[in-house]
Short mmCIF file of C-alpha atoms and ligand atoms in Angstrom, two decimals:
data_model
loop_
_atom_site.label_atom_id
_atom_site.label_comp_id
_atom_site.label_asym_id
_atom_site.label_seq_id
_atom_site.Cartn_x
_atom_site.Cartn_y
_atom_site.Cartn_z
CA MET A 215 -9.46 -2.09 14.39
CA GLU A 216 -6.29 -0.69 15.69
CA GLY A 217 -4.07 -0.64 12.85
CA LYS A 218 -1.11 1.63 14.59
CA LYS A 219 -1.11 -1.28 17.35
CA LEU A 220 -0.64 -4.37 14.95
CA ALA A 221 1.71 -2.25 12.97
CA ALA A 222 3.95 -1.60 16.17
CA THR A 223 3.79 -5.52 16.74
CA LEU A 224 4.80 -6.51 13.15
CA GLN A 225 7.49 -3.91 13.41
CA VAL A 226 8.86 -5.46 16.62
CA GLN A 227 8.89 -9.04 14.66
CA LEU A 228 10.81 -7.02 11.75
CA ILE A 229 13.49 -5.71 14.08
CA GLU A 230 14.17 -9.10 15.11
CA LYS A 231 14.26 -10.48 11.95
CA VAL A 232 16.67 -7.84 10.62
CA LYS A 233 19.05 -8.87 13.42
CA THR A 234 19.13 -12.38 11.95
CA LEU A 235 20.35 -11.20 8.35
CA LYS A 236 23.95 -11.07 7.65
CA THR A 237 23.28 -7.97 5.34
CA THR A 238 21.46 -4.75 6.21
CA PRO A 239 18.16 -4.40 4.13
CA SER A 240 18.40 -1.02 2.04
CA LEU A 241 15.45 1.02 0.47
CA CYS A 242 16.18 3.76 -2.01
CA VAL A 243 12.93 6.31 -2.07
CA ILE A 244 13.07 8.54 -4.99
CA LEU A 245 10.97 12.04 -4.27
CA ILE A 246 10.43 14.28 -7.08
CA GLY A 247 9.13 17.85 -6.38
CA GLU A 248 7.62 19.42 -3.31
CA ASP A 249 4.16 17.87 -2.77
CA PRO A 250 3.34 18.36 1.00
CA ALA A 251 1.62 14.99 1.57
CA SER A 252 4.39 13.17 -0.39
CA LYS A 253 6.97 14.80 2.03
CA ILE A 254 4.98 13.69 4.92
CA TYR A 255 4.56 10.19 3.67
CA VAL A 256 8.34 9.81 3.08
CA ALA A 257 9.12 11.05 6.31
CA HIS A 258 7.09 8.34 7.85
CA LYS A 259 8.76 5.48 5.47
CA GLN A 260 12.32 6.74 6.66
CA LYS A 261 11.33 6.75 10.19
CA ALA A 262 10.13 3.31 10.04
CA CYS A 263 13.00 1.84 7.89
CA GLN A 264 15.29 3.67 10.85
CA ALA A 265 13.11 2.02 13.53
CA VAL A 266 13.42 -1.67 11.80
CA GLY A 267 17.01 -1.46 10.77
CA ILE A 268 16.55 -0.62 7.30
CA ALA A 269 19.12 1.38 5.70
CA VAL A 270 17.29 4.11 3.93
CA GLN A 271 18.61 6.54 1.09
CA LEU A 272 16.61 9.47 -0.03
CA ILE A 273 16.97 10.94 -3.37
CA LYS A 274 15.27 14.26 -3.86
CA LEU A 275 14.91 15.37 -7.52
CA PRO A 276 13.09 18.90 -8.59
CA SER A 277 9.89 18.79 -10.24
CA THR A 278 11.40 19.55 -13.42
CA THR A 279 13.17 16.40 -13.60
CA SER A 280 12.82 14.74 -17.09
CA GLU A 281 11.27 11.07 -17.47
CA SER A 282 14.65 10.30 -19.02
CA VAL A 283 16.92 11.54 -16.27
CA LEU A 284 14.35 9.34 -13.82
CA LEU A 285 14.81 6.19 -15.80
CA SER A 286 18.62 6.54 -16.01
CA ARG A 287 18.49 7.00 -11.99
CA ILE A 288 16.43 3.88 -11.63
CA ASP A 289 18.52 1.96 -14.05
CA GLU A 290 21.65 3.04 -12.04
CA LEU A 291 20.04 1.79 -8.84
CA ASN A 292 18.66 -1.44 -10.40
CA GLN A 293 22.35 -2.31 -11.18
CA ASP A 294 23.54 -1.54 -7.70
CA ASP A 295 23.43 -4.55 -5.76
CA SER A 296 23.68 -2.96 -2.58
CA GLN A 297 20.00 -1.61 -3.06
CA HIS A 298 17.49 -4.20 -2.19
CA GLY A 299 14.18 -2.09 -2.61
CA ILE A 300 13.53 0.83 -4.86
CA LEU A 301 10.48 3.10 -4.46
CA VAL A 302 9.41 6.13 -6.57
CA GLN A 303 7.01 8.06 -4.49
CA LEU A 304 3.62 8.98 -6.20
CA PRO A 305 2.22 11.02 -7.60
CA LEU A 306 4.81 11.98 -10.20
CA PRO A 307 4.52 15.34 -11.87
CA LYS A 308 2.47 15.33 -14.97
CA SER A 309 5.26 15.53 -17.25
CA ILE A 310 6.37 11.91 -16.32
CA ASN A 311 4.37 8.75 -17.48
CA THR A 312 3.99 6.93 -14.02
CA LEU A 313 3.43 3.55 -15.98
CA THR A 314 6.87 4.10 -18.02
CA ILE A 315 8.69 4.81 -14.80
CA LEU A 316 6.91 1.95 -12.55
CA LYS A 317 7.96 -0.55 -15.44
CA LYS A 318 11.84 0.42 -15.10
CA ILE A 319 12.17 -0.67 -11.65
CA ASN A 320 13.46 -4.36 -11.39
CA PRO A 321 10.72 -6.48 -10.06
CA HIS A 322 12.95 -7.91 -7.60
CA LYS A 323 13.27 -4.52 -5.99
CA ASP A 324 9.89 -3.30 -6.73
CA VAL A 325 8.88 -3.22 -2.80
CA ASP A 326 5.79 -1.29 -3.73
CA GLY A 327 4.48 -4.10 -5.95
CA PHE A 328 3.14 -1.89 -8.85
CA HIS A 329 5.65 -3.51 -11.64
CA PRO A 330 3.46 -5.13 -14.39
CA ILE A 331 5.27 -8.48 -13.57
CA ASN A 332 4.16 -8.38 -10.11
CA ILE A 333 0.85 -7.08 -10.47
CA GLY A 334 0.60 -10.11 -12.93
CA LEU A 335 1.77 -12.62 -10.48
CA LEU A 336 -1.00 -11.35 -8.22
CA ALA A 337 -3.49 -11.38 -10.86
CA GLN A 338 -2.34 -15.26 -11.59
CA GLY A 339 -2.69 -15.73 -7.83
CA GLN A 340 0.89 -16.35 -7.30
CA PRO A 341 1.86 -12.95 -5.72
CA HIS A 342 5.53 -11.81 -5.09
CA PHE A 343 5.51 -8.16 -3.93
CA GLN A 344 2.12 -7.29 -3.12
CA PRO A 345 1.04 -3.36 -3.00
CA CYS A 346 1.36 -2.54 0.54
CA THR A 347 -2.09 -0.76 1.55
CA PRO A 348 -4.30 -3.66 0.48
CA LEU A 349 -1.51 -6.19 1.70
CA GLY A 350 -2.05 -4.29 5.25
CA ILE A 351 -5.78 -4.78 5.00
CA LEU A 352 -5.23 -8.52 4.49
CA GLN A 353 -2.85 -8.47 7.74
CA LEU A 354 -5.88 -6.89 9.50
CA ILE A 355 -8.37 -9.10 8.09
CA ASP A 356 -6.17 -12.07 9.43
CA HIS A 357 -5.51 -10.45 12.72
CA TYR A 358 -9.21 -9.85 13.66
CA ASP A 359 -10.23 -13.08 12.12
CA ILE A 360 -12.55 -11.68 9.67
CA PRO A 361 -14.46 -14.08 7.45
CA VAL A 362 -13.71 -13.47 3.41
CA LYS A 363 -15.05 -16.59 1.83
CA GLY A 364 -18.39 -16.18 0.25
CA LYS A 365 -18.89 -12.66 1.47
CA HIS A 366 -19.47 -9.66 -0.79
CA ALA A 367 -16.55 -7.27 -0.67
CA VAL A 368 -17.03 -3.93 -2.00
CA ILE A 369 -14.13 -1.84 -3.08
CA VAL A 370 -14.75 1.90 -3.74
CA GLY A 371 -12.09 3.35 -5.68
CA ALA A 372 -10.13 1.72 -8.55
CA SER A 373 -6.73 2.72 -8.52
CA LEU A 374 -3.60 0.69 -9.62
CA ILE A 375 -2.30 0.86 -5.95
CA VAL A 376 -5.27 0.35 -3.86
CA GLY A 377 -8.57 -0.92 -5.61
CA LYS A 378 -7.25 -3.26 -8.16
CA PRO A 379 -5.14 -5.41 -6.36
CA MET A 380 -7.60 -5.44 -3.41
CA ALA A 381 -9.90 -6.73 -5.66
CA LEU A 382 -7.41 -9.48 -6.85
CA GLN A 383 -6.51 -10.38 -3.13
CA LEU A 384 -10.00 -10.99 -2.07
CA LEU A 385 -11.25 -12.82 -4.89
CA ASP A 386 -8.06 -15.07 -4.33
CA ARG A 387 -9.62 -15.67 -1.09
CA ASP A 388 -12.90 -16.75 -2.37
CA ALA A 389 -15.02 -13.25 -1.76
CA THR A 390 -17.67 -12.11 -4.32
CA VAL A 391 -16.06 -8.64 -5.17
CA SER A 392 -17.77 -5.75 -6.73
CA ILE A 393 -15.51 -2.86 -7.53
CA CYS A 394 -16.96 0.59 -7.61
CA HIS A 395 -15.75 3.93 -8.94
CA LYS A 396 -16.57 7.49 -9.72
CA GLU A 397 -19.10 6.53 -12.67
CA THR A 398 -20.66 3.81 -10.69
CA LYS A 399 -24.49 4.41 -10.50
CA ASN A 400 -25.99 4.03 -6.82
CA LEU A 401 -22.96 3.86 -4.77
CA ALA A 402 -25.35 3.52 -1.69
CA THR A 403 -27.16 0.19 -2.76
CA MET A 404 -23.73 -1.11 -3.60
CA VAL A 405 -22.27 -0.28 0.16
CA ALA A 406 -25.26 -1.34 1.61
CA GLN A 407 -24.59 -4.87 0.14
CA ALA A 408 -21.06 -5.05 1.81
CA ASP A 409 -20.04 -7.42 4.19
CA ILE A 410 -16.50 -6.31 3.63
CA LEU A 411 -16.10 -2.34 2.54
CA VAL A 412 -12.86 -1.16 1.72
CA SER A 413 -13.05 2.62 0.56
CA ALA A 414 -9.95 4.40 -1.25
CA VAL A 415 -11.23 7.59 -2.81
CA GLY A 416 -10.07 10.57 -0.86
CA ILE A 417 -13.54 12.30 -0.23
CA PRO A 418 -14.59 12.88 3.29
CA ASN A 419 -17.83 11.81 4.31
CA LEU A 420 -18.65 10.02 0.82
CA ILE A 421 -20.13 6.74 2.36
CA LYS A 422 -22.60 7.54 4.75
CA GLY A 423 -23.15 5.70 8.09
CA ASP A 424 -26.60 4.75 7.26
CA TRP A 425 -25.56 2.86 4.20
CA ILE A 426 -23.57 0.31 6.19
CA LYS A 427 -24.62 -3.33 6.65
CA PRO A 428 -24.88 -4.19 10.39
CA GLY A 429 -22.09 -6.61 11.20
CA SER A 430 -19.72 -5.61 8.32
CA ALA A 431 -16.10 -4.96 8.29
CA LEU A 432 -14.86 -1.29 7.04
CA PHE A 433 -11.80 -0.40 6.12
CA ASP A 434 -11.12 3.15 5.48
CA VAL A 435 -8.05 3.81 3.19
CA GLY A 436 -9.12 7.75 2.27
CA ILE A 437 -6.66 10.42 3.39
CA THR A 438 -7.81 14.07 3.25
CA ARG A 439 -6.38 16.89 4.92
CA LEU A 440 -8.86 19.31 6.07
CA LYS A 441 -8.37 22.95 6.34
CA ASP A 442 -8.00 22.85 9.88
CA ASN A 443 -4.92 20.35 9.24
CA THR A 444 -6.60 17.43 10.82
CA ILE A 445 -6.92 14.17 8.49
CA ALA A 446 -10.50 12.66 7.45
CA GLY A 447 -11.21 9.11 5.66
CA ASP A 448 -14.11 8.33 3.25
CA ILE A 449 -16.33 6.93 5.82
CA GLU A 450 -18.89 9.17 8.20
CA PHE A 451 -16.69 7.20 11.24
CA THR A 452 -19.35 7.90 13.95
CA LYS A 453 -22.53 6.62 12.41
CA ALA A 454 -21.00 3.70 10.69
CA LYS A 455 -19.19 2.65 13.83
CA GLU A 456 -22.45 1.82 15.15
CA LYS A 457 -23.60 -0.45 12.53
CA ALA A 458 -20.39 -2.35 11.62
CA THR A 459 -18.72 -4.81 13.77
CA TRP A 460 -15.02 -4.00 12.42
CA ILE A 461 -13.91 -0.45 11.32
CA THR A 462 -10.37 1.41 10.93
CA PRO A 463 -10.02 5.01 12.20
CA VAL A 464 -8.48 7.70 10.12
CA PRO A 465 -5.75 8.17 11.17
CA GLY A 466 -4.17 5.22 13.05
CA GLY A 467 -6.09 2.65 10.73
CA VAL A 468 -4.90 1.61 7.36
CA GLY A 469 -1.99 4.21 7.10
CA PRO A 470 0.61 2.44 9.69
CA MET A 471 -0.17 -0.85 8.23
CA THR A 472 0.63 0.44 4.50
CA VAL A 473 4.07 1.56 6.03
CA ALA A 474 4.73 -1.62 8.15
CA MET A 475 4.03 -3.80 4.76
CA LEU A 476 6.50 -1.62 2.91
CA MET A 477 9.10 -2.41 5.54
CA ARG A 478 8.05 -6.32 5.43
CA ASN A 479 8.56 -6.07 1.49
CA THR A 480 11.86 -4.63 1.93
CA VAL A 481 13.30 -7.02 4.42
CA MET A 482 11.85 -9.90 1.59
CA ALA A 483 13.65 -7.73 -1.28
CA CYS A 484 16.84 -8.32 0.82
CA GLU A 485 16.16 -12.03 1.68
CA ASN A 486 15.43 -12.78 -2.32
CA THR A 487 18.76 -10.98 -3.17
CA TYR A 488 20.50 -13.74 -1.12
CA SER A 489 18.57 -16.45 -2.70
CA LEU A 490 19.23 -15.15 -6.04
CA GLU A 491 23.10 -15.05 -5.31
CA ALA A 492 22.98 -18.19 -3.70
CA ASN A 493 21.57 -19.61 -7.08
CA THR A 494 24.01 -18.06 -9.34
CA HIS A 495 27.06 -19.40 -7.07
CA ARG A 496 25.62 -23.01 -7.42
P1 LIG B 669 -6.92 7.65 -6.96
O1 LIG B 669 -7.28 9.35 -7.30
O2 LIG B 669 -5.62 7.07 -7.82
O3 LIG B 669 -8.33 6.95 -7.34
C1 LIG B 669 -9.41 7.28 -6.92
C2 LIG B 669 -10.46 6.55 -7.03
O4 LIG B 669 -11.89 6.77 -6.49
C3 LIG B 669 -10.70 6.53 -8.65
O5 LIG B 669 -11.02 4.77 -8.95
C4 LIG B 669 -12.10 6.84 -8.92
O6 LIG B 669 -12.85 6.45 -9.77
C5 LIG B 669 -12.79 6.75 -7.60
N1 LIG B 669 -13.98 7.86 -7.37
C6 LIG B 669 -13.52 9.01 -7.48
N2 LIG B 669 -14.77 9.70 -7.04
C7 LIG B 669 -15.61 8.64 -6.54
C8 LIG B 669 -16.91 9.00 -6.16
N3 LIG B 669 -17.86 10.13 -6.09
N4 LIG B 669 -17.45 7.54 -5.89
C9 LIG B 669 -17.07 6.48 -6.22
N5 LIG B 669 -15.54 6.54 -6.46
C10 LIG B 669 -15.20 7.73 -6.78
O7 LIG B 669 -6.78 7.67 -5.53
P2 LIG B 669 -5.69 6.53 -4.91
O8 LIG B 669 -4.20 6.95 -5.01
O9 LIG B 669 -6.06 5.37 -4.82
O10 LIG B 669 -6.01 6.94 -3.19
C11 LIG B 669 -7.32 7.14 -2.73
C12 LIG B 669 -7.15 7.65 -1.25
O11 LIG B 669 -6.52 6.78 -0.55
C13 LIG B 669 -6.49 9.04 -1.34
O12 LIG B 669 -7.33 9.86 -0.29
C14 LIG B 669 -5.23 8.88 -0.95
O13 LIG B 669 -4.61 9.74 -0.17
C15 LIG B 669 -5.56 7.50 0.07
N6 LIG B 669 -4.48 6.60 0.14
C16 LIG B 669 -4.15 6.19 1.25
C17 LIG B 669 -3.27 5.24 1.51
C18 LIG B 669 -2.96 4.61 3.01
O14 LIG B 669 -1.81 4.05 3.20
N7 LIG B 669 -4.01 4.94 4.11
C19 LIG B 669 -2.41 4.75 0.68
C20 LIG B 669 -2.70 4.91 -0.68
C21 LIG B 669 -3.77 6.02 -0.83
#
């Protein structure tokens, strides 16, 4: 599956949509500390914003930033009507409680979809902002017409940002969902049952090619930077490709779709601001 190509197509659609808006959508990204991977991800997000026509502001804070300082910066952005989307790049330094921070972001500006209200709406089957990585996988599923209803979807990795929301989304589409994690016994047996497999762990070659069910759809979310500076996913790509009908490469699969969905959510945040304003004036 060509995530990069689909993301580019979606980007063109968003560029056209942004041209029709009366206000330029805006996104504020908060980056704390010097994590090299986070810096790369933020750079990708900034570049995509510029391409789509979203005004992007980067707030860089030192790794020593206290939780209370970060909370008050978020509060300022929550109050600032010119900011449509707020994103705090994860992971945060250990001294800061991630859930406390995510809860502080105004749910109407929560373009990452991690606020408890947005996760709750997703759990109720009434999603508003949805986490970008699993949302990007849903786009690939739709684009490639991959059957989901009644299929067994196995998700490896149970994080808030990928595994858990992915499980809710696939459940909502009537898949039978299994979630595996680091304590799961016999991962091979679980993976062998998967019509749809989503792996989001970050261990290269964790998922062996000979575990794969013939005809399945494989989504490799894992990103690990190797010593030679190349990037590896979780799935043994070459062997798995022989058995699967659909497979995402790493890089160029799920990653670009994640960024495209962030752009989509930010444009949606801008549009929602209009409707909120419209309601206020009525
Ligand atoms: P995380 O560390 O929060 O969660 C990892 C999950 O993997 C946990 O649920 C853990 O129980 C599980 N796990 C660990 N070892 C395991 C094992 N041996 N067998 C089965 N499960 C195991 O990670 P995350 O933030 O969800 O990210 C996971 C990976 O996805 C990382 O490589 C990250 O870089 C990548 N990622 C990629 C994108 C993208 O856009 N492509 C987006 C987000 C994360």
